[in-house]
Tab-separated table of C-alpha atoms in Angstrom:
chain	number	residue	atom	x	y	z
A	1	UNK	CA	-18.457	-14.309	-14.159
A	2	UNK	CA	-22.419	-16.094	-14.187
A	3	UNK	CA	-24.157	-15.954	-10.859
A	4	UNK	CA	-24.698	-19.899	-11.748
A	5	UNK	CA	-20.760	-19.890	-12.100
A	6	UNK	CA	-20.371	-17.840	-8.868
A	7	UNK	CA	-22.586	-19.854	-6.665
A	8	UNK	CA	-20.813	-23.093	-8.211
A	9	UNK	CA	-17.322	-21.678	-6.538
A	10	UNK	CA	-19.110	-20.593	-3.284
A	11	UNK	CA	-20.411	-24.282	-2.865
A	12	UNK	CA	-16.976	-25.778	-3.203
A	13	UNK	CA	-15.592	-23.750	-0.498
A	14	UNK	CA	-16.216	-25.507	2.858
A	15	UNK	CA	-18.504	-22.677	4.188
A	16	UNK	CA	-17.305	-23.399	7.969
A	17	UNK	CA	-13.893	-24.124	9.445
A	18	UNK	CA	-12.179	-20.977	10.896
A	19	UNK	CA	-14.392	-18.782	13.302
A	20	UNK	CA	-17.588	-19.808	11.647
A	21	UNK	CA	-16.120	-18.527	7.857
A	22	UNK	CA	-15.265	-20.580	5.082
A	23	UNK	CA	-12.332	-22.776	5.696
A	24	UNK	CA	-10.254	-21.036	2.820
A	25	UNK	CA	-10.318	-18.073	5.232
A	26	UNK	CA	-7.750	-19.660	7.023
A	27	UNK	CA	-5.300	-20.319	4.300
A	28	UNK	CA	-5.726	-16.267	3.004
A	29	UNK	CA	-5.629	-15.065	6.237
A	30	UNK	CA	-2.215	-16.461	6.990
A	31	UNK	CA	-0.971	-16.425	3.320
A	32	UNK	CA	-1.251	-12.920	3.783
A	33	UNK	CA	-0.215	-12.210	7.158
A	34	UNK	CA	3.201	-14.034	5.589
A	35	UNK	CA	3.197	-11.760	2.664
A	36	UNK	CA	2.550	-8.583	4.821
A	37	UNK	CA	5.318	-10.116	7.556
A	38	UNK	CA	7.901	-10.347	4.397
A	39	UNK	CA	7.431	-6.976	3.320
A	40	UNK	CA	7.262	-4.628	5.878
A	41	UNK	CA	9.755	-6.507	8.068
A	42	UNK	CA	11.976	-5.990	4.598
A	43	UNK	CA	10.544	-2.221	4.372
A	44	UNK	CA	11.058	-1.604	8.131
A	45	UNK	CA	15.085	-1.858	7.438
A	46	UNK	CA	15.252	-0.537	3.596
A	47	UNK	CA	15.661	3.022	3.857
A	48	UNK	CA	18.542	2.560	6.309
A	49	UNK	CA	20.220	-0.512	4.489
A	50	UNK	CA	20.118	2.336	1.573
A	51	UNK	CA	21.902	5.119	3.497
A	52	UNK	CA	24.056	3.301	6.293
A	53	UNK	CA	27.649	3.335	5.345
A	54	UNK	CA	29.559	0.634	3.679
A	55	UNK	CA	31.529	0.313	7.105
A	56	UNK	CA	28.280	-0.303	9.102
A	57	UNK	CA	26.536	-2.777	6.071
A	58	UNK	CA	24.658	-0.420	3.860
A	59	UNK	CA	24.988	0.668	0.501
A	60	UNK	CA	25.801	4.147	0.996
A	61	UNK	CA	23.771	6.333	-0.964
A	62	UNK	CA	23.020	9.575	-0.285
A	63	UNK	CA	20.068	9.788	2.106
A	64	UNK	CA	17.854	12.182	0.105
A	65	UNK	CA	18.242	9.462	-2.934
A	66	UNK	CA	17.715	6.914	-0.556
A	67	UNK	CA	14.504	8.383	0.222
A	68	UNK	CA	13.276	9.151	-3.036
A	69	UNK	CA	14.220	5.671	-3.846
A	70	UNK	CA	12.152	4.544	-1.184
A	71	UNK	CA	8.982	6.643	-2.329
A	72	UNK	CA	9.527	5.833	-5.975
A	73	UNK	CA	9.748	2.211	-4.627
A	74	UNK	CA	6.125	2.160	-2.800
A	75	UNK	CA	5.131	3.728	-5.860
A	76	UNK	CA	5.614	1.309	-7.914
A	77	UNK	CA	4.097	-1.406	-6.142
A	78	UNK	CA	0.840	0.060	-6.285
A	79	UNK	CA	0.809	0.898	-9.518
A	80	UNK	CA	1.680	-2.958	-10.616
A	81	UNK	CA	-1.238	-3.943	-8.790
A	82	UNK	CA	-2.937	-2.514	-12.160
A	83	UNK	CA	-0.634	-5.601	-14.184
A	84	UNK	CA	-1.608	-8.089	-11.634
A	85	UNK	CA	-5.334	-7.575	-12.125
A	86	UNK	CA	-4.850	-7.825	-15.413
A	87	UNK	CA	-2.618	-10.936	-15.730
A	88	UNK	CA	-5.251	-12.896	-13.471
A	89	UNK	CA	-8.382	-11.659	-15.220
A	90	UNK	CA	-7.079	-12.512	-18.739
A	91	UNK	CA	-4.470	-15.215	-18.123
A	92	UNK	CA	-3.507	-16.852	-14.547
A	93	UNK	CA	-6.760	-16.162	-12.484
A	94	UNK	CA	-6.585	-15.530	-9.213
A	95	UNK	CA	-5.047	-18.138	-7.105
A	96	UNK	CA	-2.369	-18.488	-9.612
A	97	UNK	CA	-1.573	-14.568	-9.875
A	98	UNK	CA	-1.415	-15.051	-5.818
A	99	UNK	CA	0.882	-18.054	-6.393
A	100	UNK	CA	3.716	-16.499	-8.647
A	101	UNK	CA	3.449	-13.135	-6.987
A	102	UNK	CA	4.536	-14.755	-3.460
A	103	UNK	CA	7.140	-16.800	-5.265
A	104	UNK	CA	8.758	-13.544	-7.466
A	105	UNK	CA	8.386	-11.872	-3.530
A	106	UNK	CA	10.609	-14.674	-1.972
A	107	UNK	CA	13.189	-14.203	-4.712
A	108	UNK	CA	12.728	-10.933	-4.165
A	109	UNK	CA	13.893	-11.045	-0.502
A	110	UNK	CA	16.438	-13.271	-1.235
A	111	UNK	CA	18.340	-11.287	-3.473
A	112	UNK	CA	18.230	-8.501	-0.673
A	113	UNK	CA	19.976	-10.835	1.758
A	114	UNK	CA	22.472	-11.648	-0.854
A	115	UNK	CA	25.928	-9.002	0.833
A	116	UNK	CA	27.720	-6.686	-1.275
A	117	UNK	CA	26.123	-5.745	-4.888
A	118	UNK	CA	23.742	-2.679	-5.308
A	119	UNK	CA	22.515	-5.049	-8.278
A	120	UNK	CA	21.106	-7.580	-6.306
A	121	UNK	CA	19.455	-4.489	-4.709
A	122	UNK	CA	17.881	-3.453	-8.019
A	123	UNK	CA	17.215	-6.954	-9.183
A	124	UNK	CA	14.994	-7.426	-5.252
A	125	UNK	CA	13.235	-4.489	-6.021
A	126	UNK	CA	11.799	-5.379	-9.955
A	127	UNK	CA	10.793	-9.425	-8.181
A	128	UNK	CA	9.239	-7.780	-5.152
A	129	UNK	CA	7.108	-4.744	-7.026
A	130	UNK	CA	5.851	-7.286	-9.800
A	131	UNK	CA	5.257	-10.324	-6.960
A	132	UNK	CA	3.234	-7.464	-5.361
A	133	UNK	CA	1.312	-6.705	-7.696
A	134	UNK	CA	0.272	-9.715	-8.445
A	135	UNK	CA	-0.290	-10.973	-5.152
A	136	UNK	CA	-2.302	-8.270	-3.326
A	137	UNK	CA	-4.939	-7.256	-5.447
A	138	UNK	CA	-5.855	-10.922	-6.374
A	139	UNK	CA	-5.379	-12.557	-3.090
A	140	UNK	CA	-8.169	-10.087	-1.511
A	141	UNK	CA	-10.634	-11.012	-4.895
A	142	UNK	CA	-10.184	-14.717	-4.068
A	143	UNK	CA	-11.440	-13.617	-0.264
A	144	UNK	CA	-14.739	-12.322	-2.055
A	145	UNK	CA	-15.393	-15.417	-4.158
A	146	UNK	CA	-15.703	-17.349	-1.073
A	147	UNK	CA	-18.948	-15.978	0.227
A	148	UNK	CA	-22.283	-15.648	-1.496
A	149	UNK	CA	-23.342	-12.163	-2.389
A	150	UNK	CA	-25.785	-11.902	0.192
A	151	UNK	CA	-23.915	-13.996	2.660
A	152	UNK	CA	-24.209	-11.606	5.732
A	153	UNK	CA	-20.529	-12.883	7.409
A	154	UNK	CA	-18.758	-11.214	4.187
A	155	UNK	CA	-17.452	-8.147	5.542
A	156	UNK	CA	-16.796	-9.713	8.304
A	157	UNK	CA	-14.856	-11.784	6.872
A	158	UNK	CA	-12.619	-9.287	4.889
A	159	UNK	CA	-12.292	-7.315	8.240
A	160	UNK	CA	-10.681	-11.068	10.208
A	161	UNK	CA	-8.586	-11.166	6.821
A	162	UNK	CA	-7.910	-7.170	7.290
A	163	UNK	CA	-6.292	-8.492	10.887
A	164	UNK	CA	-4.249	-10.627	9.067
A	165	UNK	CA	-2.511	-8.327	7.009
A	166	UNK	CA	-1.939	-6.073	10.023
A	167	UNK	CA	-0.211	-8.757	12.353
A	168	UNK	CA	2.235	-9.349	10.163
A	169	UNK	CA	2.769	-5.810	9.385
A	170	UNK	CA	3.084	-5.380	13.655
A	171	UNK	CA	5.074	-8.361	13.913
A	172	UNK	CA	7.664	-8.100	11.547
A	173	UNK	CA	9.281	-5.045	11.974
A	174	UNK	CA	9.971	-5.924	15.807
A	175	UNK	CA	11.530	-8.777	14.656
A	176	UNK	CA	13.275	-8.268	11.224
A	177	UNK	CA	14.120	-4.409	12.651
A	178	UNK	CA	15.622	-5.474	16.165
A	179	UNK	CA	18.877	-3.870	16.752
A	180	UNK	CA	21.111	-7.240	17.079
A	181	UNK	CA	19.865	-8.087	13.280
A	182	UNK	CA	20.879	-4.536	12.224
A	183	UNK	CA	24.195	-4.385	13.761
A	184	UNK	CA	24.738	-7.956	12.946
A	185	UNK	CA	23.590	-7.766	9.142
A	186	UNK	CA	20.966	-6.130	7.299
A	187	UNK	CA	20.974	-9.299	4.754
A	188	UNK	CA	19.950	-11.175	7.714
A	189	UNK	CA	16.660	-9.377	8.324
A	190	UNK	CA	15.936	-9.812	4.564
A	191	UNK	CA	16.903	-13.079	4.458
A	192	UNK	CA	13.789	-13.626	8.032
A	193	UNK	CA	11.700	-11.629	5.444
A	194	UNK	CA	12.335	-14.456	2.645
A	195	UNK	CA	11.666	-17.042	4.835
A	196	UNK	CA	8.719	-15.273	6.042
A	197	UNK	CA	7.440	-15.522	2.403
A	198	UNK	CA	8.132	-19.082	2.252
A	199	UNK	CA	6.315	-20.140	4.915
A	200	UNK	CA	3.003	-18.705	3.138
A	201	UNK	CA	3.859	-20.258	0.393
A	202	UNK	CA	3.979	-23.685	1.572
A	203	UNK	CA	0.715	-22.755	3.568
A	204	UNK	CA	-1.089	-21.906	0.548
A	205	UNK	CA	0.034	-24.453	-1.493
A	206	UNK	CA	-0.600	-27.588	1.193
A	207	UNK	CA	-4.279	-26.191	1.846
A	208	UNK	CA	-5.731	-24.692	-0.877
A	209	UNK	CA	-6.874	-27.215	-2.776
A	210	UNK	CA	-8.851	-28.633	0.565
A	211	UNK	CA	-9.870	-25.410	1.428
A	212	UNK	CA	-10.251	-23.181	-1.543
A	213	UNK	CA	-11.801	-24.936	-4.042
A	214	UNK	CA	-12.675	-23.602	-6.948
A	215	UNK	CA	-12.382	-19.862	-5.590
A	216	UNK	CA	-9.366	-18.707	-7.586
A	217	UNK	CA	-9.451	-20.985	-10.636
A	218	UNK	CA	-11.955	-19.121	-12.722
A	219	UNK	CA	-10.002	-16.633	-15.773
A	220	UNK	CA	-12.577	-14.243	-15.595
A	221	UNK	CA	-12.131	-12.754	-19.387
A	222	UNK	CA	-9.603	-15.117	-20.466
A	223	UNK	CA	-7.637	-14.825	-24.067
A	224	UNK	CA	-8.086	-16.979	-27.192
A	225	UNK	CA	-5.414	-18.747	-28.786
A	226	UNK	CA	-4.647	-15.634	-31.292
A	227	UNK	CA	-4.814	-13.082	-28.833
A	228	UNK	CA	-1.935	-15.381	-26.407
A	229	UNK	CA	-0.349	-15.668	-29.002
A	230	UNK	CA	-0.428	-11.985	-29.864
A	231	UNK	CA	0.203	-10.740	-26.222
A	232	UNK	CA	2.894	-12.637	-25.567
A	233	UNK	CA	4.683	-11.369	-28.591
A	234	UNK	CA	4.083	-8.041	-27.725
A	235	UNK	CA	5.534	-8.618	-24.267
A	236	UNK	CA	8.504	-10.229	-25.819
A	237	UNK	CA	8.931	-6.804	-27.764
A	238	UNK	CA	8.445	-4.747	-24.970
A	239	UNK	CA	11.241	-6.211	-22.732
A	240	UNK	CA	13.736	-6.318	-25.460
A	241	UNK	CA	12.893	-2.690	-26.358
A	242	UNK	CA	13.547	-1.538	-22.584
A	243	UNK	CA	16.446	-3.655	-22.616
A	244	UNK	CA	17.826	-2.214	-25.366
A	245	UNK	CA	16.989	1.285	-24.521
A	246	UNK	CA	18.398	0.582	-20.606
A	247	UNK	CA	21.655	-0.291	-22.389
A	248	UNK	CA	21.882	2.657	-24.589
A	249	UNK	CA	20.841	4.916	-21.503
A	250	UNK	CA	22.377	3.850	-18.257
A	251	UNK	CA	25.951	3.514	-19.180
A	252	UNK	CA	26.314	6.723	-21.115
A	253	UNK	CA	24.742	8.298	-17.864
A	254	UNK	CA	21.547	9.356	-19.692
A	255	UNK	CA	19.320	7.682	-17.751
A	256	UNK	CA	20.550	8.448	-13.529
A	257	UNK	CA	19.159	7.670	-10.629
A	258	UNK	CA	17.425	10.760	-10.559
A	259	UNK	CA	15.844	10.600	-14.369
A	260	UNK	CA	14.144	7.263	-13.380
A	261	UNK	CA	12.755	8.851	-10.186
A	262	UNK	CA	11.659	11.812	-12.408
A	263	UNK	CA	9.700	9.639	-15.027
A	264	UNK	CA	7.955	7.418	-12.153
A	265	UNK	CA	6.800	10.787	-10.672
A	266	UNK	CA	4.914	11.859	-13.785
A	267	UNK	CA	3.364	8.373	-14.381
A	268	UNK	CA	2.261	8.601	-10.782
A	269	UNK	CA	-0.135	11.932	-11.797
A	270	UNK	CA	-0.768	10.784	-15.340
A	271	UNK	CA	-1.854	7.533	-15.349
A	272	UNK	CA	-4.816	8.657	-12.838
A	273	UNK	CA	-5.221	11.532	-15.096
A	274	UNK	CA	-6.278	9.558	-17.637
A	275	UNK	CA	-8.305	6.714	-15.760
A	276	UNK	CA	-10.589	10.034	-14.956
A	277	UNK	CA	-11.160	11.329	-18.290
A	278	UNK	CA	-11.510	8.063	-19.715
A	279	UNK	CA	-14.548	7.314	-17.500
A	280	UNK	CA	-15.595	10.404	-17.633
A	281	UNK	CA	-15.733	10.429	-21.708
A	282	UNK	CA	-16.638	6.931	-22.373
A	283	UNK	CA	-20.173	6.463	-23.964
A	284	UNK	CA	-20.876	3.463	-21.412
A	285	UNK	CA	-20.883	6.026	-18.654
A	286	UNK	CA	-24.238	7.445	-18.201
A	287	UNK	CA	-24.873	11.143	-16.714
A	288	UNK	CA	-25.383	9.996	-13.190
A	289	UNK	CA	-21.998	8.127	-13.102
A	290	UNK	CA	-20.367	11.149	-14.561
A	291	UNK	CA	-21.719	12.884	-12.196
A	292	UNK	CA	-20.354	10.925	-9.139
A	293	UNK	CA	-16.703	10.495	-11.622
A	294	UNK	CA	-16.988	14.384	-10.441
A	295	UNK	CA	-17.489	14.176	-7.442
A	296	UNK	CA	-15.107	11.462	-6.982
A	297	UNK	CA	-12.216	13.777	-7.812
A	298	UNK	CA	-12.111	15.832	-4.858
A	299	UNK	CA	-11.795	12.640	-3.077
A	300	UNK	CA	-9.321	10.994	-4.643
A	301	UNK	CA	-7.197	14.304	-4.462
A	302	UNK	CA	-7.930	14.508	-0.842
A	303	UNK	CA	-6.685	10.646	-0.436
A	304	UNK	CA	-3.154	11.437	-1.943
A	305	UNK	CA	-2.521	14.136	-0.286
A	306	UNK	CA	-3.552	11.866	3.285
A	307	UNK	CA	-1.542	9.046	1.453
A	308	UNK	CA	1.283	11.659	1.032
A	309	UNK	CA	1.760	12.137	4.544
A	310	UNK	CA	1.113	9.053	5.744
A	311	UNK	CA	3.712	7.067	3.702
A	312	UNK	CA	6.071	9.593	4.617
A	313	UNK	CA	6.057	7.164	8.069
A	314	UNK	CA	8.584	4.411	6.225
A	315	UNK	CA	10.669	7.453	4.560
A	316	UNK	CA	10.815	10.663	6.793
A	317	UNK	CA	9.463	9.637	9.977
A	318	UNK	CA	11.935	6.796	9.952
A	319	UNK	CA	14.946	8.918	9.197
A	320	UNK	CA	13.809	11.394	12.050
A	321	UNK	CA	13.324	7.852	14.473
A	322	UNK	CA	17.176	7.148	13.307
A	323	UNK	CA	18.565	10.512	13.597
A	324	UNK	CA	16.682	12.615	15.748
A	325	UNK	CA	15.063	10.445	18.464
A	326	UNK	CA	16.111	9.803	21.868
A	327	UNK	CA	16.233	5.617	21.210
A	328	UNK	CA	17.877	5.063	25.188
A	329	UNK	CA	14.292	5.010	26.957
A	330	UNK	CA	12.798	3.791	30.188
A	331	UNK	CA	15.451	1.875	30.546
A	332	UNK	CA	14.788	0.173	26.669
A	333	UNK	CA	16.868	0.595	23.703
A	334	UNK	CA	14.523	0.849	20.598
A	335	UNK	CA	15.539	-0.037	17.281
A	336	UNK	CA	14.395	2.940	14.868
A	337	UNK	CA	12.689	0.206	12.802
A	338	UNK	CA	10.207	-0.477	15.478
A	339	UNK	CA	8.198	2.462	15.344
A	340	UNK	CA	7.192	0.800	11.639
A	341	UNK	CA	5.189	-1.496	13.831
A	342	UNK	CA	2.968	1.274	15.615
A	343	UNK	CA	0.611	2.288	12.509
A	344	UNK	CA	-0.577	-1.692	12.359
A	345	UNK	CA	-0.896	-1.847	16.049
A	346	UNK	CA	-2.927	1.311	16.577
A	347	UNK	CA	-5.417	0.049	13.751
A	348	UNK	CA	-5.764	-3.337	15.347
A	349	UNK	CA	-6.728	-1.530	18.435
A	350	UNK	CA	-8.856	1.201	17.202
A	351	UNK	CA	-10.653	0.054	13.948
A	352	UNK	CA	-13.292	-1.478	15.986
A	353	UNK	CA	-13.793	1.363	17.973
A	354	UNK	CA	-14.267	3.606	14.982
A	355	UNK	CA	-16.713	0.705	13.595
A	356	UNK	CA	-18.692	1.038	16.663
A	357	UNK	CA	-18.879	5.264	16.787
A	358	UNK	CA	-19.871	5.412	13.697
A	359	UNK	CA	-23.180	3.011	14.367
A	360	UNK	CA	-23.493	4.410	17.795
A	361	UNK	CA	-23.760	8.008	15.374
A	362	UNK	CA	-26.519	6.421	13.094
A	363	UNK	CA	-28.072	9.144	11.040
A	364	UNK	CA	-25.520	11.728	12.645
A	365	UNK	CA	-22.267	9.895	11.138
A	366	UNK	CA	-20.465	12.281	8.908
A	367	UNK	CA	-20.971	12.083	5.146
A	368	UNK	CA	-18.179	10.363	2.812
A	369	UNK	CA	-16.401	13.706	1.983
A	370	UNK	CA	-16.563	14.830	5.659
A	371	UNK	CA	-15.151	11.712	6.889
A	372	UNK	CA	-12.278	12.450	4.209
A	373	UNK	CA	-11.984	16.202	5.403
A	374	UNK	CA	-11.612	14.393	9.173
A	375	UNK	CA	-8.481	12.134	7.672
A	376	UNK	CA	-6.838	15.643	6.140
A	377	UNK	CA	-7.425	17.252	9.472
A	378	UNK	CA	-5.945	14.439	11.122
A	379	UNK	CA	-2.627	13.903	8.819
A	380	UNK	CA	-1.405	17.579	9.347
A	381	UNK	CA	-2.101	17.577	12.856
A	382	UNK	CA	0.470	14.421	12.943
A	383	UNK	CA	2.907	16.436	11.337
A	384	UNK	CA	2.222	19.463	13.187
A	385	UNK	CA	2.805	17.750	16.626
A	386	UNK	CA	6.495	16.969	14.990
A	387	UNK	CA	6.986	20.678	15.590
A	388	UNK	CA	6.510	21.245	18.823
A	389	UNK	CA	9.948	19.400	20.452
A	390	UNK	CA	11.743	21.078	17.494
A	391	UNK	CA	10.706	24.714	18.434
A	392	UNK	CA	11.598	23.675	22.575
A	393	UNK	CA	14.213	22.348	21.776
A	394	UNK	CA	15.456	22.781	18.465
A	395	UNK	CA	16.972	20.643	15.376
A	396	UNK	CA	19.707	19.740	16.726
A	397	UNK	CA	18.794	17.669	20.354
A	398	UNK	CA	17.276	14.343	20.414
A	399	UNK	CA	13.481	13.968	20.929
A	400	UNK	CA	11.251	12.424	23.673
A	401	UNK	CA	10.168	8.849	21.335
A	402	UNK	CA	7.116	9.413	22.690
A	403	UNK	CA	6.562	12.741	20.272
A	404	UNK	CA	6.802	10.177	17.680
A	405	UNK	CA	4.397	7.599	18.739
A	406	UNK	CA	1.569	10.710	19.058
A	407	UNK	CA	2.655	11.440	15.567
A	408	UNK	CA	2.067	7.592	14.348
A	409	UNK	CA	-1.503	7.590	16.758
A	410	UNK	CA	-2.665	10.649	14.575
A	411	UNK	CA	-2.306	9.846	11.112
A	412	UNK	CA	-3.779	6.457	12.587
A	413	UNK	CA	-7.448	8.347	13.735
A	414	UNK	CA	-6.937	9.860	10.207
A	415	UNK	CA	-6.607	6.783	7.888
A	416	UNK	CA	-9.388	4.908	9.934
A	417	UNK	CA	-11.783	8.195	8.607
A	418	UNK	CA	-10.768	7.837	5.281
A	419	UNK	CA	-9.117	4.885	4.113
A	420	UNK	CA	-12.069	1.909	4.946
A	421	UNK	CA	-14.615	4.728	4.080
A	422	UNK	CA	-12.497	5.683	0.454
A	423	UNK	CA	-12.835	2.149	-0.636
A	424	UNK	CA	-16.375	1.739	0.361
A	425	UNK	CA	-17.369	5.113	-1.550
A	426	UNK	CA	-14.761	3.785	-4.490
A	427	UNK	CA	-17.132	0.607	-5.354
A	428	UNK	CA	-20.923	2.988	-4.554
A	429	UNK	CA	-19.553	6.024	-7.277
A	430	UNK	CA	-17.857	3.718	-9.882
A	431	UNK	CA	-19.254	4.246	-13.504
A	432	UNK	CA	-20.785	0.321	-14.061
A	433	UNK	CA	-18.766	-0.319	-16.780
A	434	UNK	CA	-15.865	0.789	-15.008
A	435	UNK	CA	-15.881	-1.234	-11.530
A	436	UNK	CA	-12.921	-3.226	-11.359
A	437	UNK	CA	-10.871	-0.095	-13.069
A	438	UNK	CA	-11.984	2.521	-10.256
A	439	UNK	CA	-10.807	0.041	-7.534
A	440	UNK	CA	-7.620	0.340	-9.250
A	441	UNK	CA	-7.584	4.139	-8.918
A	442	UNK	CA	-8.324	3.961	-5.434
A	443	UNK	CA	-5.058	2.319	-5.126
A	444	UNK	CA	-3.484	4.594	-7.605
A	445	UNK	CA	-4.088	7.096	-4.690
A	446	UNK	CA	-1.511	5.555	-2.658
A	447	UNK	CA	1.225	5.775	-5.663
A	448	UNK	CA	0.367	9.117	-6.849
A	449	UNK	CA	1.177	10.071	-3.153
A	450	UNK	CA	4.470	8.208	-3.110
A	451	UNK	CA	5.644	9.566	-6.931
A	452	UNK	CA	4.537	13.059	-5.287
A	453	UNK	CA	6.550	12.267	-2.233
A	454	UNK	CA	9.934	10.904	-4.217
A	455	UNK	CA	10.254	14.897	-5.060
A	456	UNK	CA	8.718	16.253	-1.753
A	457	UNK	CA	11.409	14.396	0.731
A	458	UNK	CA	13.838	16.178	-1.179
A	459	UNK	CA	13.403	19.755	0.563
A	460	UNK	CA	13.596	17.689	4.134
A	461	UNK	CA	16.871	18.523	5.942
A	462	UNK	CA	17.792	19.072	9.386
A	463	UNK	CA	17.827	22.760	8.906
A	464	UNK	CA	14.479	23.138	7.103
A	465	UNK	CA	12.886	20.620	9.282
A	466	UNK	CA	10.260	23.238	11.052
A	467	UNK	CA	9.529	24.532	7.668
A	468	UNK	CA	8.864	20.638	6.030
A	469	UNK	CA	6.832	19.326	8.436
A	470	UNK	CA	4.935	23.071	9.046
A	471	UNK	CA	4.274	23.581	5.357
A	472	UNK	CA	3.205	19.777	4.565
A	473	UNK	CA	0.593	19.591	7.481
A	474	UNK	CA	-0.633	22.913	6.911
A	475	UNK	CA	-1.232	22.352	3.298
A	476	UNK	CA	-3.055	19.150	4.577
A	477	UNK	CA	-5.531	21.368	7.418
A	478	UNK	CA	-6.199	23.888	4.918
A	479	UNK	CA	-7.122	21.108	2.503
A	480	UNK	CA	-9.283	19.872	4.411
A	481	UNK	CA	-11.176	22.799	5.585
A	482	UNK	CA	-11.944	23.357	1.819
A	483	UNK	CA	-12.809	19.665	1.198
A	484	UNK	CA	-15.416	20.232	4.446
A	485	UNK	CA	-17.252	23.910	3.479
A	486	UNK	CA	-17.421	21.806	0.181
A	487	UNK	CA	-19.330	18.428	1.530
A	488	UNK	CA	-22.949	19.427	0.686
A	489	UNK	CA	-22.132	20.376	-3.085
A	490	UNK	CA	-19.604	17.232	-3.449
A	491	UNK	CA	-22.610	14.975	-1.474
A	492	UNK	CA	-25.057	16.583	-4.253
A	493	UNK	CA	-22.408	15.711	-6.944
A	494	UNK	CA	-23.121	11.381	-5.453
A	495	UNK	CA	-26.784	11.887	-6.360
A	496	UNK	CA	-28.129	9.599	-3.628
A	497	UNK	CA	-24.909	7.836	-2.448
A	498	UNK	CA	-24.135	7.896	0.917
């Protein structure tokens, strides 16, 4: 997109109207608020829906299988962002991709809200994975298009937008995961998630023309008519082939849940590996950029390790909240799903604190690799904390919920050291020819982490609890210390990037 076109888009957006920011930020803030409300509301109760018995309104799946499926679900959501970005760049434009994605997400939640069929469960998975892949990466792109490149409001605008994400993620588990709803019907909870996405779509549809102007309407690298026909033919052929393979392998038992989980786990590692090889070997990558790609590899590995722990908040720790935690506390009966609100709550409270700390430190601010190592140390410590009540009280007694709160708090400290820094580092270290794809690579670290978790969670049992948390937490701490020692070397490979 040329600079002239970029300026034309900026000029089409009312530049005041939402706390001194472009008016379109109102539209995108609340669209993302409701999308995250629906997604995190669904996610807060999904693992319980899978492994609770049919008599309790669940699907009655094996608990270990349910935990693996939950991890694969998260992995596929992040992988699908690559497809969503591609569709926006070549076919839809980002604004239309956001709207179509929202419709698919809403339909996915409606499918979950229909009682009594595991088939609807898998239909919903496909719809929500595809819908989130279309909406999530592209709504952030539209935010960026509303600001001129030299607009000093840009970072503050993204901070406000980020607050919308976390506000939706904070509120939905409290509402959807309330004990009343979980005891009445999981499907009622999924229905509330569907209503949330519907409200986001209505708001987007009503306000986008007035507030967004031309933002999100440009297809940056469109297909020609001949290319479109070719691509649509390829897609139709691929869908038919996949349908035939499923028809032949699923009834015969050749493709099982476990087999599918293994395939996605392999892809979660294989796809980012191919990305790195392609970037490093490309003739479009300069020698300085190759050095930066090498520097990015240990940061990527550290990110995978961190997210492998952080994302277990919705699997292993969700199960721990349900089975191992004292839920009658201080005169209050706690829903296990409510713990899913802790992560966004702590981010909302602590993000401004961390931003102020980095500014206050000035020249003494830790380098990018050092911040990543801090992230790993906090992540490992969050799992080590869980060992304390088990060590003193055994693995048969119920644990004070404050231990779980402390674990969620510590991992958020690590997230604030690693996640915003990782986004920034990715934009700085990316080869010029692969800038957008490198951002996709950053999100693939979460996909790889959850693909890895799909295998790791199989080792969790009440009997292996201390070993499980101890080994994973210890591995993160050791990796963090190694990264800290290698920080000067990695910094040198960054060739001036700080």
